[in-house]
mmCIF file of C-alpha atoms and ligand atoms in Angstrom:
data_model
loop_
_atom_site.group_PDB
_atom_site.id
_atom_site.type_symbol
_atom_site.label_atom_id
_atom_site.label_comp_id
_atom_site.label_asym_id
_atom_site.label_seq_id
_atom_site.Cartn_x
_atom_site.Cartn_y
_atom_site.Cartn_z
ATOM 1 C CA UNK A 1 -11.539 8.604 -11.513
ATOM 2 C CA UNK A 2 -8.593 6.326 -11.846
ATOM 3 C CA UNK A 3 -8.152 4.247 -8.684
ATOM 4 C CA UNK A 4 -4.910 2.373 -7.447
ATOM 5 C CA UNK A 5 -5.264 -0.867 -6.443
ATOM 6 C CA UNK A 6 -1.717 -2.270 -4.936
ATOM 7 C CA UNK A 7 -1.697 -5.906 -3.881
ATOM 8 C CA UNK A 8 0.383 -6.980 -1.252
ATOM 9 C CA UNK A 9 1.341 -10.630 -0.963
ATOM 10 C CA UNK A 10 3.198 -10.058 2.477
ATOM 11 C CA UNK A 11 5.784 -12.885 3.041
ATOM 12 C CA UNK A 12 3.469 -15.750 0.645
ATOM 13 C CA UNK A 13 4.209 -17.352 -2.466
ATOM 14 C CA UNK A 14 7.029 -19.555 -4.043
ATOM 15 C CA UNK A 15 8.143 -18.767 -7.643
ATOM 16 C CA UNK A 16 6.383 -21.233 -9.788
ATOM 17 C CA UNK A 17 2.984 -19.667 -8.017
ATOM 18 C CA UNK A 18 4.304 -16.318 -9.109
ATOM 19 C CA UNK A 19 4.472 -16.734 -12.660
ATOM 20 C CA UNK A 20 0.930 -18.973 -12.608
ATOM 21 C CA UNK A 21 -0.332 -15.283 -11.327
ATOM 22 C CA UNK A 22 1.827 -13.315 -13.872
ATOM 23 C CA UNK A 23 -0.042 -15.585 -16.767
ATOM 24 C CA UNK A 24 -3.270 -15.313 -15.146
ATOM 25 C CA UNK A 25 -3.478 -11.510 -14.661
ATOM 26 C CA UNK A 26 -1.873 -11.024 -18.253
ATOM 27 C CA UNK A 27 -4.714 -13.024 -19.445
ATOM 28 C CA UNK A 28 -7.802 -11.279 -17.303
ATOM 29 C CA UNK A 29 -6.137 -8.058 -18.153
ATOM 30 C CA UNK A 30 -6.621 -8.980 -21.957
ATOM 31 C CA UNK A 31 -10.192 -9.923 -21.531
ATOM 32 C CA UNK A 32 -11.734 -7.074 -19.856
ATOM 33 C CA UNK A 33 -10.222 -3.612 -19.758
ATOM 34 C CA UNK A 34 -9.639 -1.624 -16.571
ATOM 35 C CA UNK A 35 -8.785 1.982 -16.267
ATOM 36 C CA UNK A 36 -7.484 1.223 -12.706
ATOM 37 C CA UNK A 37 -3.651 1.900 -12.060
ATOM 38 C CA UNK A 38 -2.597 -1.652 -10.350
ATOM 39 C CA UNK A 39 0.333 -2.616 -8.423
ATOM 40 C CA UNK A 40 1.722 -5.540 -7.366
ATOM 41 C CA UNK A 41 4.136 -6.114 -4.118
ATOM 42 C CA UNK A 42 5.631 -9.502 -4.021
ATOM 43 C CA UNK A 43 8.305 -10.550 -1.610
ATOM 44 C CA UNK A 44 11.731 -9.172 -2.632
ATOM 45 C CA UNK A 45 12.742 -11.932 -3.735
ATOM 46 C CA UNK A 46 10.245 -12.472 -7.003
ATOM 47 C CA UNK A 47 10.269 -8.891 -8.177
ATOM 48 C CA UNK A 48 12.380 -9.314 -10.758
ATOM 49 C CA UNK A 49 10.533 -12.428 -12.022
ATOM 50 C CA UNK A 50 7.199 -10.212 -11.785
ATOM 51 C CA UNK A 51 8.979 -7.377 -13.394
ATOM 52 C CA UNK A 52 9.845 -10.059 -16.588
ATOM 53 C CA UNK A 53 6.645 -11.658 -16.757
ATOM 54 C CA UNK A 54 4.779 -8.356 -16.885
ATOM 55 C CA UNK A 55 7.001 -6.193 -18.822
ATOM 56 C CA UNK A 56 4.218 -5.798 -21.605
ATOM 57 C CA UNK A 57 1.538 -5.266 -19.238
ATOM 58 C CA UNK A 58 0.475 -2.275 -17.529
ATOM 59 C CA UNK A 59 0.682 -3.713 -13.932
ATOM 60 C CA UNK A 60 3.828 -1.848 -11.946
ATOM 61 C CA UNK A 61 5.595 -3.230 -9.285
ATOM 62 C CA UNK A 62 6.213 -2.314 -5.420
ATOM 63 C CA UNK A 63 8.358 -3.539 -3.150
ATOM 64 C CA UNK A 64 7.078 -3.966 0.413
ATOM 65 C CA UNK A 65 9.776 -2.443 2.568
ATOM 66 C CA UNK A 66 13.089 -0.136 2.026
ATOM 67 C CA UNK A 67 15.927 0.498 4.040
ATOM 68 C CA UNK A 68 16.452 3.837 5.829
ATOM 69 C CA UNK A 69 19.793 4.144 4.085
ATOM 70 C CA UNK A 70 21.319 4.685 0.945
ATOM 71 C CA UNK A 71 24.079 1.582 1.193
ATOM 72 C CA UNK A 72 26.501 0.776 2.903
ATOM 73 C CA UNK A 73 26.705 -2.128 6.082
ATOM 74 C CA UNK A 74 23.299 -2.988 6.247
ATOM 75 C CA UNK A 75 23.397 -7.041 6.164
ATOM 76 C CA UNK A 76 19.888 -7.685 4.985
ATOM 77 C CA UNK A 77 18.317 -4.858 4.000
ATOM 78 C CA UNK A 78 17.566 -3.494 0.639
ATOM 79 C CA UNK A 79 17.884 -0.389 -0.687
ATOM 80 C CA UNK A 80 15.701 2.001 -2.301
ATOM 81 C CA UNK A 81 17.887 2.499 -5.629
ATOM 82 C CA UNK A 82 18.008 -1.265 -5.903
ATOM 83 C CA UNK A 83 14.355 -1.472 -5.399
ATOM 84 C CA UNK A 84 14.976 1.454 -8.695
ATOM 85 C CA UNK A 85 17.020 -0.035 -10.228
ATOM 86 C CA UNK A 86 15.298 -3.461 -11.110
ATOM 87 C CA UNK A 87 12.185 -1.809 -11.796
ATOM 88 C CA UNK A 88 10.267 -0.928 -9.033
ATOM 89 C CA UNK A 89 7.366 2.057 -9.083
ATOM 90 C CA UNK A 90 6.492 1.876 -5.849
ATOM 91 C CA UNK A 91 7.182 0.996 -2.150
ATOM 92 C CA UNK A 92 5.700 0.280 1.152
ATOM 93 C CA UNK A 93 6.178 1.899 4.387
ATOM 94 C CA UNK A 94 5.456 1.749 7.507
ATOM 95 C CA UNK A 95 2.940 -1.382 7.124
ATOM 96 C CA UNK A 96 1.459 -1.867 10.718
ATOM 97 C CA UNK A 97 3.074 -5.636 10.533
ATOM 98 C CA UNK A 98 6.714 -3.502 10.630
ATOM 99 C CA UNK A 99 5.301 -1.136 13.484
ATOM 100 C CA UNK A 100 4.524 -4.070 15.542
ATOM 101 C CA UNK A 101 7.313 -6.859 14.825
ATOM 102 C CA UNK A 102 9.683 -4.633 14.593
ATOM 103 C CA UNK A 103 9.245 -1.955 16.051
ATOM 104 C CA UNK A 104 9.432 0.975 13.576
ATOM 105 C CA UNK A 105 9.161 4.631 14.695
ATOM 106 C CA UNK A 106 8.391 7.446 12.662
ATOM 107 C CA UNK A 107 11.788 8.923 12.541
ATOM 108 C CA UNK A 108 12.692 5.998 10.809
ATOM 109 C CA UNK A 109 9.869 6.075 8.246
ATOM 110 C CA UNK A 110 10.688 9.401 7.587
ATOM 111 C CA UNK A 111 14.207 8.120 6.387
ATOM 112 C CA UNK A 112 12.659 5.475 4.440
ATOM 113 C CA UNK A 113 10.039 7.739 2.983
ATOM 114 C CA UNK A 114 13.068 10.163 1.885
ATOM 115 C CA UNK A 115 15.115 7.490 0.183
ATOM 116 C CA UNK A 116 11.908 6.129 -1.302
ATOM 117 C CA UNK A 117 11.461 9.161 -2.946
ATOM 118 C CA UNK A 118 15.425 10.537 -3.386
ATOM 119 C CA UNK A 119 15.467 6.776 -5.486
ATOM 120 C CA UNK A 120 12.304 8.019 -7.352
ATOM 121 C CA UNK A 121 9.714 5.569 -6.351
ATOM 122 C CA UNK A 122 6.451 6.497 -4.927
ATOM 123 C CA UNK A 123 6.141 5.437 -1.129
ATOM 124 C CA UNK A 124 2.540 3.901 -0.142
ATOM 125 C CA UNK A 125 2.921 5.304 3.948
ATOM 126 C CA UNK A 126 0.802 3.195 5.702
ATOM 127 C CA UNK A 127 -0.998 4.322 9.056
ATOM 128 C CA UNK A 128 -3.840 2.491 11.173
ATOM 129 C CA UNK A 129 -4.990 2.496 14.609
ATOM 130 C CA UNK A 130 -5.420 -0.862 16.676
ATOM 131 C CA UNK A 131 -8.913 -2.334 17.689
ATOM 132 C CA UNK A 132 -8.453 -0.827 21.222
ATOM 133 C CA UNK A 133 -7.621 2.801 20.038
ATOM 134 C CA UNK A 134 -10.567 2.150 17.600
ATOM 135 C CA UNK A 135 -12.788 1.305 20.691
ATOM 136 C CA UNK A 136 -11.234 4.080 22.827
ATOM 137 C CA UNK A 137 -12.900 6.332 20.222
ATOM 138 C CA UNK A 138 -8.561 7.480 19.655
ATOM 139 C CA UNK A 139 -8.459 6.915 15.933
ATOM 140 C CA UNK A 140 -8.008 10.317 15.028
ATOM 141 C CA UNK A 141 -5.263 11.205 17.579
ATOM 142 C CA UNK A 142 -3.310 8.124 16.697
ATOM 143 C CA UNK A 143 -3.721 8.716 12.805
ATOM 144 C CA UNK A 144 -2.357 12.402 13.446
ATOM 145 C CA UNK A 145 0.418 11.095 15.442
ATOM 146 C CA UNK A 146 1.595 8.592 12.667
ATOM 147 C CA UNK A 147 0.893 11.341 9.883
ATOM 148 C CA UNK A 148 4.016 13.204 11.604
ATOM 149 C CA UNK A 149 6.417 11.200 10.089
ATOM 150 C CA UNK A 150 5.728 12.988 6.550
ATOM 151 C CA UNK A 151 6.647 16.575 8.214
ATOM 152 C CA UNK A 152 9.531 17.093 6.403
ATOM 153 C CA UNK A 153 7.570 16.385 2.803
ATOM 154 C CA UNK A 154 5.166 19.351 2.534
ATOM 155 C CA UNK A 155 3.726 19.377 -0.888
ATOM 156 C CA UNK A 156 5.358 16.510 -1.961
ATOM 157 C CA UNK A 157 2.858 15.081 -4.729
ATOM 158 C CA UNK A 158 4.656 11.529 -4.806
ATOM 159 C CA UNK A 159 3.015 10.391 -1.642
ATOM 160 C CA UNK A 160 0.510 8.049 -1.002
ATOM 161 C CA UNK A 161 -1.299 7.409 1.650
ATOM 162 C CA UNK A 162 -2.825 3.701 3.100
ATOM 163 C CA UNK A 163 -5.192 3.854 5.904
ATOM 164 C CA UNK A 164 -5.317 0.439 7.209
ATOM 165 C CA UNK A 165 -7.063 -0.210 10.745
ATOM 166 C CA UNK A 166 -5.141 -2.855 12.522
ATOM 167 C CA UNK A 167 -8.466 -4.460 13.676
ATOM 168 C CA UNK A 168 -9.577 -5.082 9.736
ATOM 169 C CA UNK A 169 -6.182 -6.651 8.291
ATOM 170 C CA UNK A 170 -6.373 -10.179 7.755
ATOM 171 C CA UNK A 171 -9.485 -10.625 10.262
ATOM 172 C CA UNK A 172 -12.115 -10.842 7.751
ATOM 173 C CA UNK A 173 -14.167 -7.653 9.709
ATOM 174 C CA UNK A 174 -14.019 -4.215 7.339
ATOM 175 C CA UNK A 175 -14.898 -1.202 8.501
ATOM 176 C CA UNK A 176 -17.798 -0.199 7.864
ATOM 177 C CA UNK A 177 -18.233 2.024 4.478
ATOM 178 C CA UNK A 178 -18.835 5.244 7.078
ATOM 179 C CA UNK A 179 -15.672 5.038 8.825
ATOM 180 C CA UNK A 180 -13.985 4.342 5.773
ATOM 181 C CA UNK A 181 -15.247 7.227 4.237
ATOM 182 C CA UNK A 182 -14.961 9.753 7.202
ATOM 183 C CA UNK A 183 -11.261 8.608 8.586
ATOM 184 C CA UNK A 184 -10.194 8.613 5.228
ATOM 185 C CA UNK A 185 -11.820 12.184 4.612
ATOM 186 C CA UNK A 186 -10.278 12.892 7.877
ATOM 187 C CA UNK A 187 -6.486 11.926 7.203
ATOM 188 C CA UNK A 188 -7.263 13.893 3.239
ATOM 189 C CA UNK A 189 -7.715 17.072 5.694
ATOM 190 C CA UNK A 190 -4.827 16.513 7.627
ATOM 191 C CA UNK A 191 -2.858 16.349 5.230
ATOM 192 C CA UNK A 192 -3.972 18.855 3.476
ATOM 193 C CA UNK A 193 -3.895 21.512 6.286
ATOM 194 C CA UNK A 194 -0.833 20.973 8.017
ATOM 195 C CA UNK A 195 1.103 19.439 5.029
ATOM 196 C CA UNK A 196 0.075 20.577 1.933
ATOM 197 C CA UNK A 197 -0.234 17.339 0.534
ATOM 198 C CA UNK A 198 -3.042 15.762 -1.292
ATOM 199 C CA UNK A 199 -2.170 12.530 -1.773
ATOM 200 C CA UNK A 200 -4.288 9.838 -2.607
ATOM 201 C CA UNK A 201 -6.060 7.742 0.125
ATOM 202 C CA UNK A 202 -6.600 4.080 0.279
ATOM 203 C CA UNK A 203 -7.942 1.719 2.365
ATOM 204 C CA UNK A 204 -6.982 -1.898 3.153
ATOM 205 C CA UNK A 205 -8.440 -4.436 5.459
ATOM 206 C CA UNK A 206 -10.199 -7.178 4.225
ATOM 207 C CA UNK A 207 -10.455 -6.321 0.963
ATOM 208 C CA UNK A 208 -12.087 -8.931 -1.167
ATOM 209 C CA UNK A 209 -14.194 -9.135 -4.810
ATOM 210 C CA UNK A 210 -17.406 -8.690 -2.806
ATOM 211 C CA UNK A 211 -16.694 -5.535 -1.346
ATOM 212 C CA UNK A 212 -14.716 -3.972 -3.405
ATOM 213 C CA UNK A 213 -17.063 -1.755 -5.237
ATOM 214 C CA UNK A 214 -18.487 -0.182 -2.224
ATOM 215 C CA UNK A 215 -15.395 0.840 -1.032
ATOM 216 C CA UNK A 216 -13.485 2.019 -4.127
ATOM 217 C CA UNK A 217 -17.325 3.691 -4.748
ATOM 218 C CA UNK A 218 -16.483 5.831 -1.595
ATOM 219 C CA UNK A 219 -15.279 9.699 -2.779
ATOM 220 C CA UNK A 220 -12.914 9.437 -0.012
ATOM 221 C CA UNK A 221 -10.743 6.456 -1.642
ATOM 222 C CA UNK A 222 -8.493 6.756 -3.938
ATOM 223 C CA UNK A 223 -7.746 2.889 -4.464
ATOM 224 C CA UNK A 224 -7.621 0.036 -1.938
ATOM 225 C CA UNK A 225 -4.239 -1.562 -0.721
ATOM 226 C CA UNK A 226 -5.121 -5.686 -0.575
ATOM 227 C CA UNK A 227 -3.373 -8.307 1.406
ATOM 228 C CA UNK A 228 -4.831 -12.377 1.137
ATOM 229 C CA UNK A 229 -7.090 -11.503 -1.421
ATOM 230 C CA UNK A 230 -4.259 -10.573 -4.069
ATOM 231 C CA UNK A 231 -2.360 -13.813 -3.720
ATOM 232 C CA UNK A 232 -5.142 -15.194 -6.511
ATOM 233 C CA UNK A 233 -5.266 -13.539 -9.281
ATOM 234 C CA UNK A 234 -9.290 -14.111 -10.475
ATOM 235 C CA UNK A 235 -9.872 -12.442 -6.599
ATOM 236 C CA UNK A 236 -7.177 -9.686 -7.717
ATOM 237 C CA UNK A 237 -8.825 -9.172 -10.775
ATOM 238 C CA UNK A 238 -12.634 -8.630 -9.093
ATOM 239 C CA UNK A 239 -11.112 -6.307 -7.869
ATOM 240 C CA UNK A 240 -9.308 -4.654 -10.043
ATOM 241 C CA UNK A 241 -12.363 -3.831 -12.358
ATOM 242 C CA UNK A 242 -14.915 -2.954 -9.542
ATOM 243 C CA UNK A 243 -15.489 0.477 -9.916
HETATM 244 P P1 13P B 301 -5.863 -8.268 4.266
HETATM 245 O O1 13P B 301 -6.429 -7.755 2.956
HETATM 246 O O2 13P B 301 -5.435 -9.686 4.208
HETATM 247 O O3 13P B 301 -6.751 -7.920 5.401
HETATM 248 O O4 13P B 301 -4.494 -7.438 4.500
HETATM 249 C C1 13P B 301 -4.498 -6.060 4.386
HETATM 250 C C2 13P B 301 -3.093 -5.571 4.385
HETATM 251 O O5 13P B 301 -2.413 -5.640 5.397
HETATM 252 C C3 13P B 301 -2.558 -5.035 3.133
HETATM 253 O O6 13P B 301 -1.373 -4.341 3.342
#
């Protein structure tokens, strides 16, 4: 099965490092062939240099955020038709670094989701429980909580959906391949019984080249969502051609 593999480079890179990565992956991509669907989410600012430089690759673009609204006076923000209109396949919401420094709430992923989708880009909604829910045994709960914000997109095949536990990003620790495999069959249920959706799942959290393949070999997983280890693009590539 094809898997999705969506880097995220959070708020890193300058320009010049952008288009190193652009040539790199280009040439990787030429070497070895992968039936993998990848994505790439720079900062805002470089998607339209990552849109040029890879315009006769495969490789799609995200962007990692969306406004709630369509336009209008919203100094700073950028909107989901832009995010359209410059070539953008994809989008991220509700990243737990936007719960917790900013404060997001579902209602207002639920706006982002709909623009995301109204634009016609394909939202990546990203849920994850912290390391004391996780040792409170509350995963579940907290995932069903956060799941609420796609009530209003029953059967909506455009989704995606990122499990990433808050204890795992950017810490180095993954979960282990049987909670992987069990929340994300968990969240797949969910979703399926009280939204109709079947979405694919991934999983990000410390992601890297070494353990790729036993997570993307997990029939759970639908593709992995990778933050640090995307910023080079040999570790991207590992990968990218796992499974
Ligand atoms: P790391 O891969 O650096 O743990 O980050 C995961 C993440 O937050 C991707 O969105």
């Amino acid at each position: 099965m094809t898997k999705l593999i969506v880097a995220n480079w959070k708020m890193n890179g300058t320009l010049k490092n952008t288009h190193k990565f652009c040539q790199q992956i280009t040439a990787l991509a030429q070497e070895t062939e992968t039936k993998n669907t990848l994505v790439i989410c720079p900062p805002a600012p470089y998607l339209d240099a990552l849109r040029n430089d890879l315009k006769k690759s495969d490789i799609k673009i995200g962007a990692q955020d969306c406004s709630a609204a369509l336009e209008g006076a919203y100094t700073g923000e950028v909107s989901a038709q832009m995010l359209d209109d410059i070539g953008c396949d994809y989008v991220l919401i509700g990243h737990s670094e936007r719960r917790q420094q900013h404060k997001e709430s579902n209602a207002l992923f639920s706006k982002k989701i709909h623009q995301a989708l109204d634009a016609g880009l394909q939202p990546i909604f990203c849920i994850g429980e912290s390391d004391a829910d996780y040792e409170a045994n509350r995963t579940q709960d907290v995932l069903k909580e956060q799941l609420k914000a796609l009530e209003n997109f029953k059967k909506n095949k455009n989704i995606v959906v990122a499990y990433e536990p808050v204890w795992a990003i950017g810490t180095g620790k993954v979960a282990s391949p049987e909670d992987i495999q069990n929340t994300c069959a968990f969240v797949e249920k969910t979703l399926s019984s009280e939204y109709a959706l079947s979405p694919f799942i991934l999983y990000g959290g410390s992601v890297k080249g070494e353990n790729a393949s036993s997570i993307l070999s997990l029939p759970a997983v639908g593709g992995v969502l990778v933050g640090g280890a995307s910023l080079k693009a040999s570790e991207f590539w590992k990968i990218a051609i796992a499974v």
